[in-house]
mmCIF file of C-alpha atoms in Angstrom:
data_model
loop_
_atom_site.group_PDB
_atom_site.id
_atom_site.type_symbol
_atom_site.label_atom_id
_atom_site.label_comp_id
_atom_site.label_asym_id
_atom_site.label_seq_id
_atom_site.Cartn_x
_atom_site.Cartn_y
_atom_site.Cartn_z
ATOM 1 C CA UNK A 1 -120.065 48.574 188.964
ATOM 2 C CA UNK A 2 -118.685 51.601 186.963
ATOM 3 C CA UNK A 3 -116.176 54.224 188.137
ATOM 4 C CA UNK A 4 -118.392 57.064 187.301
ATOM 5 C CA UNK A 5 -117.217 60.397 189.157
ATOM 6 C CA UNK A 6 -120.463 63.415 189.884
ATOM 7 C CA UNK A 7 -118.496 66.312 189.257
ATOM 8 C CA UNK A 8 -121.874 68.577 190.451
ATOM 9 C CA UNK A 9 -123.177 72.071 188.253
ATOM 10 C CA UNK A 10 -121.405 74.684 187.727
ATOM 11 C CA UNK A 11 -118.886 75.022 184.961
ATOM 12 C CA UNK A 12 -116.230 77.279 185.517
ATOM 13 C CA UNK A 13 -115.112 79.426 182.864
ATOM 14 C CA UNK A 14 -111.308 77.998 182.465
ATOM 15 C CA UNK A 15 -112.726 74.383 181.855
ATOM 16 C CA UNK A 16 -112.814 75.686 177.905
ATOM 17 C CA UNK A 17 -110.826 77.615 175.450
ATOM 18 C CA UNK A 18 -111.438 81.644 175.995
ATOM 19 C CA UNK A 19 -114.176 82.856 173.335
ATOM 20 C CA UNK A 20 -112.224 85.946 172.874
ATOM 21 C CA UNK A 21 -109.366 83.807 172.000
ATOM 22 C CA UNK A 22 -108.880 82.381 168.126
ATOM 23 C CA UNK A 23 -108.229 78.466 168.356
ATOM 24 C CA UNK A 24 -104.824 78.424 167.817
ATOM 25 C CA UNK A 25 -103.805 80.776 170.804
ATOM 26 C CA UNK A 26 -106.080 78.262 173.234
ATOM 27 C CA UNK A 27 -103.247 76.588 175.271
ATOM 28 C CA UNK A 28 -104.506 73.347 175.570
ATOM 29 C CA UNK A 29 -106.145 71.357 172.558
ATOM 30 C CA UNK A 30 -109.786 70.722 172.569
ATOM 31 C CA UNK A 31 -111.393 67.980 170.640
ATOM 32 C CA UNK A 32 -113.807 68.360 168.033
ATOM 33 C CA UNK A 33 -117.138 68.737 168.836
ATOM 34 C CA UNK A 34 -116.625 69.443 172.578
ATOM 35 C CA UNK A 35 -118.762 72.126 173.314
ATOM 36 C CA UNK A 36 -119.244 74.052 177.025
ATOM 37 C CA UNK A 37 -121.094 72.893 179.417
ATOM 38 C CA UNK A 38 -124.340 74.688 180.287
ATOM 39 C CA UNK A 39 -124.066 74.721 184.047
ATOM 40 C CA UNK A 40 -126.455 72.117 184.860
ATOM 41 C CA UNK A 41 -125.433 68.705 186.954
ATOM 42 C CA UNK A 42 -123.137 66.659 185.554
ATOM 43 C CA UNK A 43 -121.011 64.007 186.254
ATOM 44 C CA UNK A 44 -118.035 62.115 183.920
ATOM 45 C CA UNK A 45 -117.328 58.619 183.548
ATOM 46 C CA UNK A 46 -114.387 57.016 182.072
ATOM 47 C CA UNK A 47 -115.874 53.920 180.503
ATOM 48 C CA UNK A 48 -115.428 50.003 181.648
ATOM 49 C CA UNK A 49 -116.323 46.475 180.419
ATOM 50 C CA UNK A 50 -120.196 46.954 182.054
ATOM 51 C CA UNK A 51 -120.255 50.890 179.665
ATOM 52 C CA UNK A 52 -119.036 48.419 176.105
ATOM 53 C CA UNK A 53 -120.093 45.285 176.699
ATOM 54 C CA UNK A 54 -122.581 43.280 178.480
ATOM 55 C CA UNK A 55 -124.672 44.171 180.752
ATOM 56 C CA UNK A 56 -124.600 47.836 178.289
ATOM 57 C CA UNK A 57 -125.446 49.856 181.205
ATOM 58 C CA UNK A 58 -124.388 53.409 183.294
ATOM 59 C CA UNK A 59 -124.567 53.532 187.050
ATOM 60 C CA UNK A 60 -125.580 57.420 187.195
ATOM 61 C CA UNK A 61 -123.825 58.392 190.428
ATOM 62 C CA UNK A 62 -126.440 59.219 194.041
ATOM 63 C CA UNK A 63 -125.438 62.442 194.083
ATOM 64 C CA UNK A 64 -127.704 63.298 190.729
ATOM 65 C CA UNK A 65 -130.861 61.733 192.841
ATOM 66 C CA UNK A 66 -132.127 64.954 193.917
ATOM 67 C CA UNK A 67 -132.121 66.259 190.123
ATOM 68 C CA UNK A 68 -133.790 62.803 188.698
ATOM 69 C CA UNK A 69 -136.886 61.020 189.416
ATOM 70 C CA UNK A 70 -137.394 58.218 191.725
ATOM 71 C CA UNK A 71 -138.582 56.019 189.308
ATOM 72 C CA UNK A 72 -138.351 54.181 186.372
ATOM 73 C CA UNK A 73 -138.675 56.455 183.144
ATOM 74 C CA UNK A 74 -138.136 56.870 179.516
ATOM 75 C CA UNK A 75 -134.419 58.185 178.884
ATOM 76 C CA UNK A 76 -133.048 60.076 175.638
ATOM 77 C CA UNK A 77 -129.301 60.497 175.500
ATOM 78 C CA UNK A 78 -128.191 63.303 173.028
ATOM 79 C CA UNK A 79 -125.033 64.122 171.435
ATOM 80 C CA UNK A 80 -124.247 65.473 167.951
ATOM 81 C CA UNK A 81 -127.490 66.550 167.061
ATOM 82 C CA UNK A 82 -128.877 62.627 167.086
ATOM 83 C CA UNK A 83 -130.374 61.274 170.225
ATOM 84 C CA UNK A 84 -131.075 57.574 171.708
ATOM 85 C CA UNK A 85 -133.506 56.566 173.356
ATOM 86 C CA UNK A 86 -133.321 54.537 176.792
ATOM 87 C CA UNK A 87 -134.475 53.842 180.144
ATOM 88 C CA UNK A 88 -133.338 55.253 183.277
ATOM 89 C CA UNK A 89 -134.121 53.327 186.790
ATOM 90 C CA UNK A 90 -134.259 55.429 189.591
ATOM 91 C CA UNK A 91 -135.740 55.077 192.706
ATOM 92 C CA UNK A 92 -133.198 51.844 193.451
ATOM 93 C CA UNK A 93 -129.852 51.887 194.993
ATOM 94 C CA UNK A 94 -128.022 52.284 191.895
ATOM 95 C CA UNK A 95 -130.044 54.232 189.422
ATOM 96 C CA UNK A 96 -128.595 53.618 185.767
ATOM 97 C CA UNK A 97 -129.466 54.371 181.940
ATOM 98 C CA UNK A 98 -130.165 50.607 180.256
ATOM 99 C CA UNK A 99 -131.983 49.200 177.670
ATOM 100 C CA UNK A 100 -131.079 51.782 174.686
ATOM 101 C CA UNK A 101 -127.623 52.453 176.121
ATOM 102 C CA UNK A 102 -126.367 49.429 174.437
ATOM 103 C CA UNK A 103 -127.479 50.934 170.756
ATOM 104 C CA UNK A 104 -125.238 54.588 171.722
ATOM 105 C CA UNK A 105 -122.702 52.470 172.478
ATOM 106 C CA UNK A 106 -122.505 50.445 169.765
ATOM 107 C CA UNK A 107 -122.931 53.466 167.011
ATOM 108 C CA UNK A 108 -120.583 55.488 168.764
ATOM 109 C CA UNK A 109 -117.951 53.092 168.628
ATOM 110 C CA UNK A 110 -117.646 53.767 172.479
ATOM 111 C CA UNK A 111 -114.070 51.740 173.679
ATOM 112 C CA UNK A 112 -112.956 50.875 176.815
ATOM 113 C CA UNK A 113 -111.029 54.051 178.819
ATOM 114 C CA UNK A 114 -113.082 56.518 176.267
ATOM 115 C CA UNK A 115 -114.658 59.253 178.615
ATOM 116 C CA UNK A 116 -118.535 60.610 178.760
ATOM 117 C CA UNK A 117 -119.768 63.580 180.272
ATOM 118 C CA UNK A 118 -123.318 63.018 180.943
ATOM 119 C CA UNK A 119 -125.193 66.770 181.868
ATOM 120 C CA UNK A 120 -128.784 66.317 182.818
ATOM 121 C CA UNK A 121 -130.559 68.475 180.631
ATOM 122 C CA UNK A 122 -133.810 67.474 182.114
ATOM 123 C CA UNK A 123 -134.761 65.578 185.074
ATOM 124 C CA UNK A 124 -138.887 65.569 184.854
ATOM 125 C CA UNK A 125 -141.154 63.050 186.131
ATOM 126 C CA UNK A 126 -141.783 62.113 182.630
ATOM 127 C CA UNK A 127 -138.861 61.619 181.082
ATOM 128 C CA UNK A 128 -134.899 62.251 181.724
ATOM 129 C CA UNK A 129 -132.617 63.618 178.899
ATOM 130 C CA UNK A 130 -128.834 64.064 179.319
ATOM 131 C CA UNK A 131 -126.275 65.427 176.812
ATOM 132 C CA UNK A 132 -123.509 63.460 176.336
ATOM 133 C CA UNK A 133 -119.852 64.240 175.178
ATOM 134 C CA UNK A 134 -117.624 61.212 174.117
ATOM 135 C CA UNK A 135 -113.817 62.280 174.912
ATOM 136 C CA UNK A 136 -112.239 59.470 172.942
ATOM 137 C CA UNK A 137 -108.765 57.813 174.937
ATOM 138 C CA UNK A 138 -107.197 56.402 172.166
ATOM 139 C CA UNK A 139 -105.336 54.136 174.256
ATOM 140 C CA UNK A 140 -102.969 51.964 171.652
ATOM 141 C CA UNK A 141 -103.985 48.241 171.569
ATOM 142 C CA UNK A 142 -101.206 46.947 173.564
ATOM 143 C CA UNK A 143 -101.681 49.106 176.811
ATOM 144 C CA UNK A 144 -105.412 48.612 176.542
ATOM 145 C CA UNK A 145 -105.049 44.696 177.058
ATOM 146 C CA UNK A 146 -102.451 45.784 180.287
ATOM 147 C CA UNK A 147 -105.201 49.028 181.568
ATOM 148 C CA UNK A 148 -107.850 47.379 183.567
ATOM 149 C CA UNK A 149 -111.150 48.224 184.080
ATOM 150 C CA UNK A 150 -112.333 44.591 183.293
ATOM 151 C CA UNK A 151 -113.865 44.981 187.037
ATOM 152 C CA UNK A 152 -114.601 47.561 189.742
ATOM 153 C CA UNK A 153 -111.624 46.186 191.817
ATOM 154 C CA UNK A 154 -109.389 46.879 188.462
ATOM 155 C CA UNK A 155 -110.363 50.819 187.557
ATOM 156 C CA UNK A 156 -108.306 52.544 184.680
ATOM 157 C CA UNK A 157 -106.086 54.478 186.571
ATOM 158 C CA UNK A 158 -105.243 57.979 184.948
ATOM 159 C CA UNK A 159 -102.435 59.874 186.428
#
């Protein structure tokens, strides 16, 4: 199961750099290409074995069920202009995006202990899209192995 945290909808305005302020007066580094939220439901994920590897999936937390459908619909994941398409379950116990999530995953280069924020950009009957920013860990190799998050019981623990 993944360790994937709803965080809920409204962004507030000190999660970013200030607008008004040039980049190199922001006083905490952004990465490239993160942009602001849009105030829509969200939740973040910091990304296990089950996100990289088989089974390729994303347990999209219960607290989103109210936005999503209660079925099983076509999915499109966007992020940097490209998008991938997927299947969400919903409807079930755990709802999750499979089948497609493997192929973001895999061109993304997504690594264990990178994080995601998924916002549900739509939530129709039809069809679910969610924009998706990677926030990349680079955890060196040799802390990696020691990290966890092989298993639910084993989370990456961020302090």
């Amino acid at each position: 199961m993944s360790r994937c945290k709803p965080v809920g909808g409204e962004s507030p305005a000190a999660d970013g750099p200030d607008p008004r302020r040039p980049m190199s007066e922001t006083p905490c580094s952004v990465q490239p290409g993160v942009v602001p939220l849009l105030g829509k439901p969200y939740f973040t994920c910091i990304l296990c074995k089950s996100h990289v590897n088989q089974p390729f999936q994303v347990v999209v937390p219960k607290s989103l069920a109210p936005f999503l459908p209660g079925t099983t619909v076509p999915a499109t994941v966007t992020w940097h202009g490209r998008s991938w398409e997927m299947r969400f379950t919903g409807g079930r116990q755990i709802q999750r995006l499979e089948a497609g999530w493997r192929g973001f995953a895999l061109d993304n280069g997504l690594k264990l202990g990178d994080g995601c924020v998924f916002e549900l950009v739509d939530g129709r009957a039809e069809r679910v899209v969610f924009r998706v920013q990677v926030l990349r860990a680079d955890i060196p190799a040799e802390i990696r192995e020691r990290a966890g998050g092989y298993t639910s019981s084993s989370p990456i623990l961020i302090d």
